[in-house]
XYZ file of C-alpha atoms in Angstrom:
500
model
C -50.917 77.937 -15.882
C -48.888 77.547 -12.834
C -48.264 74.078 -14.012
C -47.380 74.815 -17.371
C -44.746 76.882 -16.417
C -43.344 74.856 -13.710
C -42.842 71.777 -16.173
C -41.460 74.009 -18.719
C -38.845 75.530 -16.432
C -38.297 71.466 -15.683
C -37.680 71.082 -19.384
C -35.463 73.978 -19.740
C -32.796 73.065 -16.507
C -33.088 69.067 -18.297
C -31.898 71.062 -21.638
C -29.116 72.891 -20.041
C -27.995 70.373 -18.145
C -27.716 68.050 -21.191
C -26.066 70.601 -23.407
C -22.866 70.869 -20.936
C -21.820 67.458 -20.907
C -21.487 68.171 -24.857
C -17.728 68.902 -23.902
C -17.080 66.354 -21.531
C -18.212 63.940 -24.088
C -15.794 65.068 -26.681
C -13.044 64.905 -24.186
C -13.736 61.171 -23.664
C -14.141 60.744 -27.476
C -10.507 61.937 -27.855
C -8.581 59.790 -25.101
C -11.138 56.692 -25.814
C -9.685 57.266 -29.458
C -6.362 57.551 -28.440
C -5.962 54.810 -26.201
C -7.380 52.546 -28.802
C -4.577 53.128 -31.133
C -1.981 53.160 -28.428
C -2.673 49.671 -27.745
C -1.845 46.532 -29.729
C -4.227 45.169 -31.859
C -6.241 41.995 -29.449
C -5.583 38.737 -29.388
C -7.257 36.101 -31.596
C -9.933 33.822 -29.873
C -8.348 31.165 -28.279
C -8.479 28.055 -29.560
C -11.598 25.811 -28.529
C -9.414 22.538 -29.158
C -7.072 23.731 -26.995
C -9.275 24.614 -23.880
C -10.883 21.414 -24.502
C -8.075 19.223 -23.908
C -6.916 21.064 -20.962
C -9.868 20.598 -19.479
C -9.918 16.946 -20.326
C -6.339 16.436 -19.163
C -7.595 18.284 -15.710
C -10.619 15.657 -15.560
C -8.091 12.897 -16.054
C -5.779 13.973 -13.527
C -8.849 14.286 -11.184
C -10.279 11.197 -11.843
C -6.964 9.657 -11.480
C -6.421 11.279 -8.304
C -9.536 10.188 -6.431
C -9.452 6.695 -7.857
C -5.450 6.432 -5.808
C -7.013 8.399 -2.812
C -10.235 5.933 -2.600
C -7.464 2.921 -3.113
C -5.208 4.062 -0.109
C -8.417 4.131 2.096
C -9.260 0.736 1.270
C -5.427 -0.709 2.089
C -5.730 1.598 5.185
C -8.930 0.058 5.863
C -6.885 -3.687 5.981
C -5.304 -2.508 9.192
C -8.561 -3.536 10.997
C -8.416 -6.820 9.007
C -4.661 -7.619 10.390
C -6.066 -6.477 13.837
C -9.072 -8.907 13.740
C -7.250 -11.823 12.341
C -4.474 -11.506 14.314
C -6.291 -10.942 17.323
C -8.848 -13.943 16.685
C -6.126 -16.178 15.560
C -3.945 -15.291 19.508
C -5.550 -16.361 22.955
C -7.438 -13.953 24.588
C -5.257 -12.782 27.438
C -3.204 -11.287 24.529
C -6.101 -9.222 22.584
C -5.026 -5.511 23.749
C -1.399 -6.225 23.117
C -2.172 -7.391 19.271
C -5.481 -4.438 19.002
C -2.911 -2.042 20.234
C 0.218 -2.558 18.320
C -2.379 -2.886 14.653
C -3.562 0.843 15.864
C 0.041 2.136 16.777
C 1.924 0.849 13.913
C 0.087 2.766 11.213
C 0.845 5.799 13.380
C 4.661 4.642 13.761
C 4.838 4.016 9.700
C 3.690 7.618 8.715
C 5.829 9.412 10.752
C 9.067 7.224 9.659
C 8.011 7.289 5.563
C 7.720 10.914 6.094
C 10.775 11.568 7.892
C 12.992 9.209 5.791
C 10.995 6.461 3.866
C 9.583 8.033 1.111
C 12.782 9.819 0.087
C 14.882 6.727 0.373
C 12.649 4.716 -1.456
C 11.700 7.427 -4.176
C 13.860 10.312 -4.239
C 16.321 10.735 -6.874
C 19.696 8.861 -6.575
C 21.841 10.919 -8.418
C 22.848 7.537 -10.244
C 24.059 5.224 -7.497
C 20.556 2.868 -8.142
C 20.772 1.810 -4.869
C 18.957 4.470 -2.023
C 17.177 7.733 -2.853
C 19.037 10.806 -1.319
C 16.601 13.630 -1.878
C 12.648 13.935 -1.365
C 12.942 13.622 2.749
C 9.751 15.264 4.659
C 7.900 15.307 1.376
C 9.897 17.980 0.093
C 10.865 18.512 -3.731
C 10.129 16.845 -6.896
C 9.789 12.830 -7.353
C 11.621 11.968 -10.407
C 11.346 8.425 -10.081
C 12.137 6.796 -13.785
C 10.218 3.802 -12.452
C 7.321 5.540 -12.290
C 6.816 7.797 -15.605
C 4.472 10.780 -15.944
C 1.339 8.999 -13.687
C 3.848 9.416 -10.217
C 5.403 12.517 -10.902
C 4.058 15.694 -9.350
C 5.911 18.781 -7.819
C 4.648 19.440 -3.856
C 3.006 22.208 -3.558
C 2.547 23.270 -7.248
C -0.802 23.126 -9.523
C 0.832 22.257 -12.585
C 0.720 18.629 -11.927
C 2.054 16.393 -14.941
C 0.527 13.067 -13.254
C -1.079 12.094 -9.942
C -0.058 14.769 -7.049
C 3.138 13.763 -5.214
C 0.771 13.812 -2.328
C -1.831 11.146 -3.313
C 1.670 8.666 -4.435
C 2.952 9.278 -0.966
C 0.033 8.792 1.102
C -0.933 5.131 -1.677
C 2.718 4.434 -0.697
C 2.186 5.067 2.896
C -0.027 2.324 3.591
C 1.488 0.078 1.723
C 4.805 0.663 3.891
C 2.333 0.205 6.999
C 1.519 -3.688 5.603
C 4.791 -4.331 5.191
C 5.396 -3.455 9.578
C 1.425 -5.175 9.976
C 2.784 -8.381 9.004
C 5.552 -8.809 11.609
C 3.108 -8.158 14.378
C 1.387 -11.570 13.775
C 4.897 -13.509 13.694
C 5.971 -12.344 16.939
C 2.378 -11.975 18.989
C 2.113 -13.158 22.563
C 5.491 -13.012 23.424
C 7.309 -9.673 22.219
C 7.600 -6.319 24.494
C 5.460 -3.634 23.087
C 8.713 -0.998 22.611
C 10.695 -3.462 20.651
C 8.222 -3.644 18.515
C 7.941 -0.090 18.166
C 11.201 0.481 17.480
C 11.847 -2.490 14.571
C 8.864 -1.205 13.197
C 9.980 2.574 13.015
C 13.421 1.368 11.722
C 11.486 -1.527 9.090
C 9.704 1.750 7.328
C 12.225 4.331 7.954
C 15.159 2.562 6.257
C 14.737 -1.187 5.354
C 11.378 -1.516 3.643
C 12.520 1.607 1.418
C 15.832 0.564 0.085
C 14.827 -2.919 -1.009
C 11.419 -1.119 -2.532
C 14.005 1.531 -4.284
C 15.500 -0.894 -5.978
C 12.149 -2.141 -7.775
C 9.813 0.655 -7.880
C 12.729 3.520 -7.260
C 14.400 2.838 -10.439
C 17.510 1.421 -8.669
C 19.445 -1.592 -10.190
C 16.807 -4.418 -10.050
C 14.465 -2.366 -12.265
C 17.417 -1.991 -14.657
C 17.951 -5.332 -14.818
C 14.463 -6.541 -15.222
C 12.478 -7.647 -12.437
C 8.865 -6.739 -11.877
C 6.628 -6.782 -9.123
C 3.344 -4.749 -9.825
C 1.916 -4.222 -6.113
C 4.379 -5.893 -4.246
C 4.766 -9.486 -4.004
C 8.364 -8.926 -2.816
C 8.673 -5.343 -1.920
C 5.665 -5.175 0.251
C 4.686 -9.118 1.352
C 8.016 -10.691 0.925
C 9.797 -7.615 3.176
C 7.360 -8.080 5.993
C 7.903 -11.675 5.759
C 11.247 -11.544 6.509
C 11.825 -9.429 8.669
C 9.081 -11.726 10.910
C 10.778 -14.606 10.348
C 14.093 -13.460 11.772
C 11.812 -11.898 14.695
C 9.983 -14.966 15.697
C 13.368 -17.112 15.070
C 14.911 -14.526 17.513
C 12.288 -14.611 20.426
C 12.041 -18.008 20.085
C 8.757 -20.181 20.751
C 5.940 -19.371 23.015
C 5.892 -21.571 26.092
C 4.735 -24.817 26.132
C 4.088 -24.538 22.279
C 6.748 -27.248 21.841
C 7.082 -30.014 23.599
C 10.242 -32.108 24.569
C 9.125 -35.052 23.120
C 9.579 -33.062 19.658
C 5.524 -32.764 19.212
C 3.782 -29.533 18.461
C 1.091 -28.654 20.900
C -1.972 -26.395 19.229
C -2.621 -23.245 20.649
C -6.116 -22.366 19.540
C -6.938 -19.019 18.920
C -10.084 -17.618 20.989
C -11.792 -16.512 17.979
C -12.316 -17.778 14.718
C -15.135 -14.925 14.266
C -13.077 -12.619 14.086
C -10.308 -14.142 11.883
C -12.955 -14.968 9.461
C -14.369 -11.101 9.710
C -10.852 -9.942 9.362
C -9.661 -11.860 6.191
C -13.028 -10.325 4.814
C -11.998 -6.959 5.085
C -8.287 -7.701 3.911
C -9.652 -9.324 0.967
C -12.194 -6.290 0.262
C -8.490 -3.842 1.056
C -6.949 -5.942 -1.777
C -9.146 -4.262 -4.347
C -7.470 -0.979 -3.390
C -4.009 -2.959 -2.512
C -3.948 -4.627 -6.862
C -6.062 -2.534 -8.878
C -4.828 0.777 -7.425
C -1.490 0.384 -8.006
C -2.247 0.982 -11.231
C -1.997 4.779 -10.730
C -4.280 5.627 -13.158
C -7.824 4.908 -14.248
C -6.886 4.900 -18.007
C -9.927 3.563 -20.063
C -10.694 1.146 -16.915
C -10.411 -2.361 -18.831
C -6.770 -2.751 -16.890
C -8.324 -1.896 -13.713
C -10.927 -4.304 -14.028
C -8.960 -7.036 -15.234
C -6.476 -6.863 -12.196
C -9.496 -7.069 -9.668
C -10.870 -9.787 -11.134
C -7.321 -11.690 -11.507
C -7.272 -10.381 -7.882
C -10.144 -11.970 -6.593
C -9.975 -15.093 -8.828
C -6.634 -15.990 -7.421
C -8.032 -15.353 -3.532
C -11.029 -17.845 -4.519
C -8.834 -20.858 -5.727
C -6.716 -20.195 -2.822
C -9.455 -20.892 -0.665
C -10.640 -23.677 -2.250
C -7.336 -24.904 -2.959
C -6.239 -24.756 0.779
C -9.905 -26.506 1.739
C -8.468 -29.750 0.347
C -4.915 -30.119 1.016
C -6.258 -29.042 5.209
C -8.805 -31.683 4.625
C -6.288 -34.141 3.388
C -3.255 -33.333 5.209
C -5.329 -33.005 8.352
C -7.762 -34.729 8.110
C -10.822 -31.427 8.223
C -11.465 -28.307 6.210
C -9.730 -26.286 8.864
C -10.980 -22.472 8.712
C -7.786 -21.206 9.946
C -5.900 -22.871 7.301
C -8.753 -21.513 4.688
C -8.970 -18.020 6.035
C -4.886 -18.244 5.368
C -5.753 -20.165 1.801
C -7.661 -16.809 0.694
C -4.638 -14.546 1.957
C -2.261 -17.237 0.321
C -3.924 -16.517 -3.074
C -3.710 -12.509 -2.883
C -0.471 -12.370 -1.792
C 0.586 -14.885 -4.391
C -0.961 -12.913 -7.777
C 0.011 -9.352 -6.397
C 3.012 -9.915 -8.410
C 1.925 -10.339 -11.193
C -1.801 -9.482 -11.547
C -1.535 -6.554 -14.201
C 0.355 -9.151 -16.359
C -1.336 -12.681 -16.455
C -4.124 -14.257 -17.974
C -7.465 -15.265 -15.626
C -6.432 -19.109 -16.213
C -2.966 -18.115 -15.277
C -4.630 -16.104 -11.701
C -6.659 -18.927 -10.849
C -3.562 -21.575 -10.922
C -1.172 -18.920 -9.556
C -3.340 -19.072 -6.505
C -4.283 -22.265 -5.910
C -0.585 -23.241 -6.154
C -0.455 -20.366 -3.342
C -3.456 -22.003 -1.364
C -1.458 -25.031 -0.786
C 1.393 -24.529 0.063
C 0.573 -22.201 2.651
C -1.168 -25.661 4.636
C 2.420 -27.021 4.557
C 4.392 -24.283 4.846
C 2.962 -23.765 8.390
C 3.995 -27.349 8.933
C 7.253 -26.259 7.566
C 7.848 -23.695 10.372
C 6.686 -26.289 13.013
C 8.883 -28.408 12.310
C 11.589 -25.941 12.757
C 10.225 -24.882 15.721
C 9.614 -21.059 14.615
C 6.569 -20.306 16.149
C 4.401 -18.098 14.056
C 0.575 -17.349 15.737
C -0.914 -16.390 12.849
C 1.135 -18.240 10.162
C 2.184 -14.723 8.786
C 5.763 -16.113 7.268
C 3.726 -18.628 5.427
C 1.299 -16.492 4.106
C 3.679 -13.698 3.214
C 6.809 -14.868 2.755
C 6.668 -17.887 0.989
C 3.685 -16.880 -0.679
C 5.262 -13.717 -1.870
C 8.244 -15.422 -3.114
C 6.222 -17.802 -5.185
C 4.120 -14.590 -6.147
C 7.180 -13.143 -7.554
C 8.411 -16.601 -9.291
C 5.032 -16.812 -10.477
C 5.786 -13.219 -13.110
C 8.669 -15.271 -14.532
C 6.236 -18.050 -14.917
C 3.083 -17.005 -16.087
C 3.539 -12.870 -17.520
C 2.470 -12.903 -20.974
C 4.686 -10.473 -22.449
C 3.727 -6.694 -23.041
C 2.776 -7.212 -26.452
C 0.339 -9.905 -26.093
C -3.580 -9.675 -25.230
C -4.141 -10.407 -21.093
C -7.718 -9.881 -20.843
C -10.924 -8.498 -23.338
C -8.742 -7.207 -25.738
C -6.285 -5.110 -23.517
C -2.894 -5.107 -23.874
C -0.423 -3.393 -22.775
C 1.106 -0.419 -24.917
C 4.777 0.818 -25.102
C 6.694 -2.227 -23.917
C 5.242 -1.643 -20.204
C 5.899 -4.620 -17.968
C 7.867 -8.066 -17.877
C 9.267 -9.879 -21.155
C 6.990 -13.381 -21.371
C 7.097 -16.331 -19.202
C 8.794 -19.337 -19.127
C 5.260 -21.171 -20.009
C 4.355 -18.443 -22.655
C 7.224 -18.759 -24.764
C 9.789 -16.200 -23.030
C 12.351 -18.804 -21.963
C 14.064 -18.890 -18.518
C 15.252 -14.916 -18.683
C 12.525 -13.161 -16.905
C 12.233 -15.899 -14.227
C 15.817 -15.702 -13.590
C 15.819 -12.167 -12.980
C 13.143 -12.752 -10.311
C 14.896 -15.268 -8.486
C 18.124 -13.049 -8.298
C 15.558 -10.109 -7.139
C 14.186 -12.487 -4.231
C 17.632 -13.518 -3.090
C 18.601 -9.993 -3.022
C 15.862 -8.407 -0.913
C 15.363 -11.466 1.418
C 19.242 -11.062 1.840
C 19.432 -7.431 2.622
C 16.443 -7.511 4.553
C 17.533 -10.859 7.093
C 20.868 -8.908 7.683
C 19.206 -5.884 8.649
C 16.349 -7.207 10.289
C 19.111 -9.374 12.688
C 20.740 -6.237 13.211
C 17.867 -4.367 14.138
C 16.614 -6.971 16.195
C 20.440 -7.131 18.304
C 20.515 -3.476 18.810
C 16.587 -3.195 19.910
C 17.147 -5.728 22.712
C 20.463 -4.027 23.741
C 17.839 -0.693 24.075
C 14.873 -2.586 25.997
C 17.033 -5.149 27.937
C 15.655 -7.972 25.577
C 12.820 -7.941 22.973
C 10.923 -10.667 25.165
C 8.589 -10.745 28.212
C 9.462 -11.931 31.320
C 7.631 -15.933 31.602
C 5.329 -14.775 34.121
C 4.448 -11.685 31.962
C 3.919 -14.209 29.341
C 1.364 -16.637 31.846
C -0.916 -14.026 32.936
C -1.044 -12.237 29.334
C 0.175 -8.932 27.796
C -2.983 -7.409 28.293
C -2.046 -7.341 31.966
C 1.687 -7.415 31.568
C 2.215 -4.487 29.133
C -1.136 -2.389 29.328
C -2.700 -2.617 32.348
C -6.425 -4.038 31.086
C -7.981 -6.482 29.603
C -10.394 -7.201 26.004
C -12.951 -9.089 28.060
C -13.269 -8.000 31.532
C -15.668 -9.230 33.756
C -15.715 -12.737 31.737
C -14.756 -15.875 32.888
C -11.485 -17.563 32.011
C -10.850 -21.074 31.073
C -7.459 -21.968 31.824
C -4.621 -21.365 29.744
C-alpha cells in the first residue's frame, strides 16, 4: 500500500509538472511562428555543377602547385651538381673555395631576387617594356602579360587565379641561382671569395632580371617575338656571359699558358665527382624543362619536354664521345660529362616546341661544338676550369638559334598528338616552313642580352675590384691554394700532396 501510494504521488508531481510547460510551449509556438515569416523565404540548393568545378579548379591549382614546388627542389638540388663538377673538374688545393662559394651563392641569390630581382624581372612596368618597377620584397600582385593566368597569384590572398605568386617566385629563384652557379666555374682557382660575392649579388639583383624581363616579363623582346621556354638565353646564356667577361678580366691561371703559345693541361683531381655531379644536374634538368611549364595540364606536354630533354642530353653525349675521340685522339670524360650538359643547355630553348628528331639533332649539334669551343677559348687564352662559357654560352646561344630553326609552329602536332592551343609559342622554323622571321628575331634577342649583359658585367667587374683592391689573389695565395689562402682549411687534410 505504501508503495502504491508513493508511485502514485510520483505520477501526480510528473502530471503537474507536464501540464505547466503547456504555456511556455505556446509562447515558443508564437515567436517560432513569427520569426518564420519575418524572414525571407531560403535559398535554393546550390548548384552541384557548380561546387563541382570549384572543387576541380582547387585540385588543379593544387596539383599545379606541388608539381612547380617538386620542380624548384630538383633545380635547387643541381647546386650540388655545379659543386661536384666544378670541384672535381679544379685541383684539389682549391676544393673549399669552389664547395664554399656553390653553398653561399644560393644564399646570396635569394636574398638579392627578393630584395630587387623578382620585381625587376616581373613586376609591372607601367609600359616602358624594359624593367619591372613594382613587386619588390614579394609584395603585390604579378601581372606579368608573359605569363597569363598559370603565374598570376595575389601574395597573401586565397583566391588564387593560377599557381601562388609564392611557388613562381621561389621556381624563379633557383633558376636566378644557375644563372650566378655558372660564373663560379669560369673564374675558379684564381678569384677572391668577396668579389665573387658581390658580382654575384649584383648578377641576380639587377642584371639577370632586366635581360629575363624582357623575355619572360613581357618587355619588348616578347613583343617582338622571341621565345625561350626555360632559358636558353635568359638563364644559360646570362651566366655565360657574365663568366666570360670574368675569366677575360682575371686573366689565366698561372702557368696554364705557356710562352711558347702552348696550352698546358691542368687536370682536375677528380673525375668521380664530375661524373657524379653532371648526374645530378642532368636528373635537376627534369625540374629545370618540364617544370617550366607551370602547369600539369593533361601531362602529355610535360612528358614530351622531358623526354625531348633527356633525348637531347643523350646525343650530346654521344655526339661529344666522337668529335673528343677524333679531335683528340680519346673519348675524354671531361669533354663527355660537358657533351651531356652541352645537349641540355642546347634544347632548353626550345624543348616545349620541337619534334624528338628535331631534340636529338639539336643536341648533338650542341655535343660538338662544345669539344671545340673549349679549344676556342684556349686559343684565346681565356682560361675557363670547367669549360662553363662553352657549355653555357655558346651552347645557349645555339639553344636559342636552334627555336628559329627547328619550332614547329603552334598549330602543328610536336609529339603523340599534342599540340599546342591558342597560338602559344614561336611561329615555325626556318626548316619547317616558317621562313627566316622567327630565327631573326632570336638572333636580335641574343645580341641584345649578351650586349647588355658584357657592359654590365665589365662594369660590375671595375667597380668590385675598386671595393676589394682587385678581384684576384695574390700569386702566392694562388700556389699554396684558396683553401688555405681564403678559408683557413683544407678538403683533404691529413693526405698527401703530389706537387702542383
Amino acid at each position: 500500500m505504501l508503495v502504491y501510494k508513493s508511485n502514485q504521488k510520483r505520477r501526480l508531481k510528473s502530471s503537474v509538472n507536464w501540464t505547466a510547460c503547456i504555456p511556455l510551449a505556446a509562447i515558443i509556438g508564437v515567436f517560432w511562428v513569427y520569426a518564420a515569416t519575418a524572414q525571407e523565404p531560403a535559398a535554393p540548393p546550390a548548384d552541384p555543377t557548380a561546387e563541382m568545378k570549384a572543387a576541380i579548379d582547387g585540385l588543379k591549382v593544387g596539383l599545379d602547385t606541388l608539381w612547380v614546388a617538386i620542380a624548384a627542389f630538383l633545380v635547387f638540388f643541381m647546386n650540388a651538381g655545379f659543386a661536384l663538377v666544378e670541384s672535381g673538374f679544379c685541383r684539389r688545393k682549391n676544393t673549399v673555395n669552389i664547395l664554399t662559394k656553390n653553398l653561399i651563392v644560393f644564399a646570396i641569390a635569394t636574398i638579392a631576387y627578393w630584395l630587387l630581382g623578382f620585381g625587376f624581372m616581373f613586376g609591372d612596368d607601367g609600359g616602358n617594356n624594359f624593367i619591372g618597377l613594382q613587386g619588390f620584397f614579394l609584395g603585390g600582385e604579378d601581372n606579368s602579360p608573359a605569363t597569363g593566368d598559370a603565374y598570376k597569384g595575389i601574395f597573401g590572398s586565397l583566391n588564387w587565379t593560377g599557381v601562388p605568386l609564392e611557388a613562381k617566385f621561389l621556381f624563379q629563384l633557383v633558376f636566378s641561382a644557375t644563372a650566378a652557379t655558372i660564373v663560379s666555374g669560369a673564374v675558379a682557382e684564381r678569384i677572391k671569395f668577396m668579389a665573387f660575392m658581390l658580382f654575384s649579388f649584383i648578377l641576380v639583383a639587377i642584371s639577370y632580371p632586366i635581360t629575363g624581363h624582357w623575355i619572360w616579363g613581357g618587355g619588348w623582346l616578347a613583343d617582338m617575338g622571341f621565345w625561350d621556354f626555360a632559358g636558353s638565353t635568359v638563364v644559360h646564356s646570362v651566366g655565360g656571359w657574365g663568366a666570360l667577361v670574368g675569366a677575360s678580366i682575371l686573366g689565366a691561371r698561372a702557368g696554364r699558358y705557356g710562352e711558347d703559345g702552348k696550352t698546358r693541361a691542368i687536370p682536375g683531381h677528380s673525375m668521380s665527382l664530375a661524373t657524379l655531379g653532371c648526374l645530378i644536374l642532368w636528373l635537376g634538368w627534369f625540374g629545370f624543362n618540364p617544370g617550366s611549364t607551370m602547369a600539369v595540364g593533361d601531362g602529355r606536354l610535360l612528358a614530351h619536354i622531358a623526354l625531348t630533354t633527356n633525348t637531347a642530353a643523350c646525343t650530346g653525349a654521344l655526339a661529344a664521345t666522337i668529335a673528343a675521340w677524333l679531335y683528340l685522339g680519346k673519348p675524354d670524360l671531361s669533354m663527355i660529362v660537358n657533351g651531356v650538359l652541352a645537349g641540355l643547355v642546347g634544347v632548353t630553348a626550345s624543348c616545349a616546341w620541337v619534334t624528338l628528331p628535331s631534340a636529338a639533332i639539336i643536341g648533338a649539334v650542341a655535343g660538338t661544338i662544345v669539344v671545340f669551343a673549349v679549344g676556342f677559348f684556349d686559343k684565346l687564352k681565356i682560361d675557363d676550369p670547367v669549360g662553363a662559357t662553352s657549355v653555357h654560352l655558346v651552347c645557349g646561344i645555339w639553344g636559342t638559334l636552334a627555336v628559329g630553326l627547328f619550332a614547329v609552329g603552334p598549330d602543328a602536332l610536336i609529339g603523340n598528338g599534342y599540340k599546342l592551343q591558342g597560338g602559344v609559342g614561336p611561329a615555325a622554323g626556318l626548316f619547317f616552313g616558317g621562313g627566316f622571321t622567327q630565327l631573326w628575331h632570336q638572333l636580335i634577342g641574343i645580341a641584345a642580352v649578351g650586349g647588355f649583359t658584357v657592359a654590365f658585367s665589365f662594369i660590375g667587374w671595375y667597380v668590385i675590384a675598386l671595393i676589394t683592391g682587385g678581384i684576384r689573389v695574390e700569386p702566392e695565395e694562388e700556389f699554396k691554394g684558396l683553401d688555405i689562402g681564403e678559408h683557413g682549411m683544407e678538403a683533404y687534410s691529413g693526405f698527401v700532396k703530389e706537387s702542383e
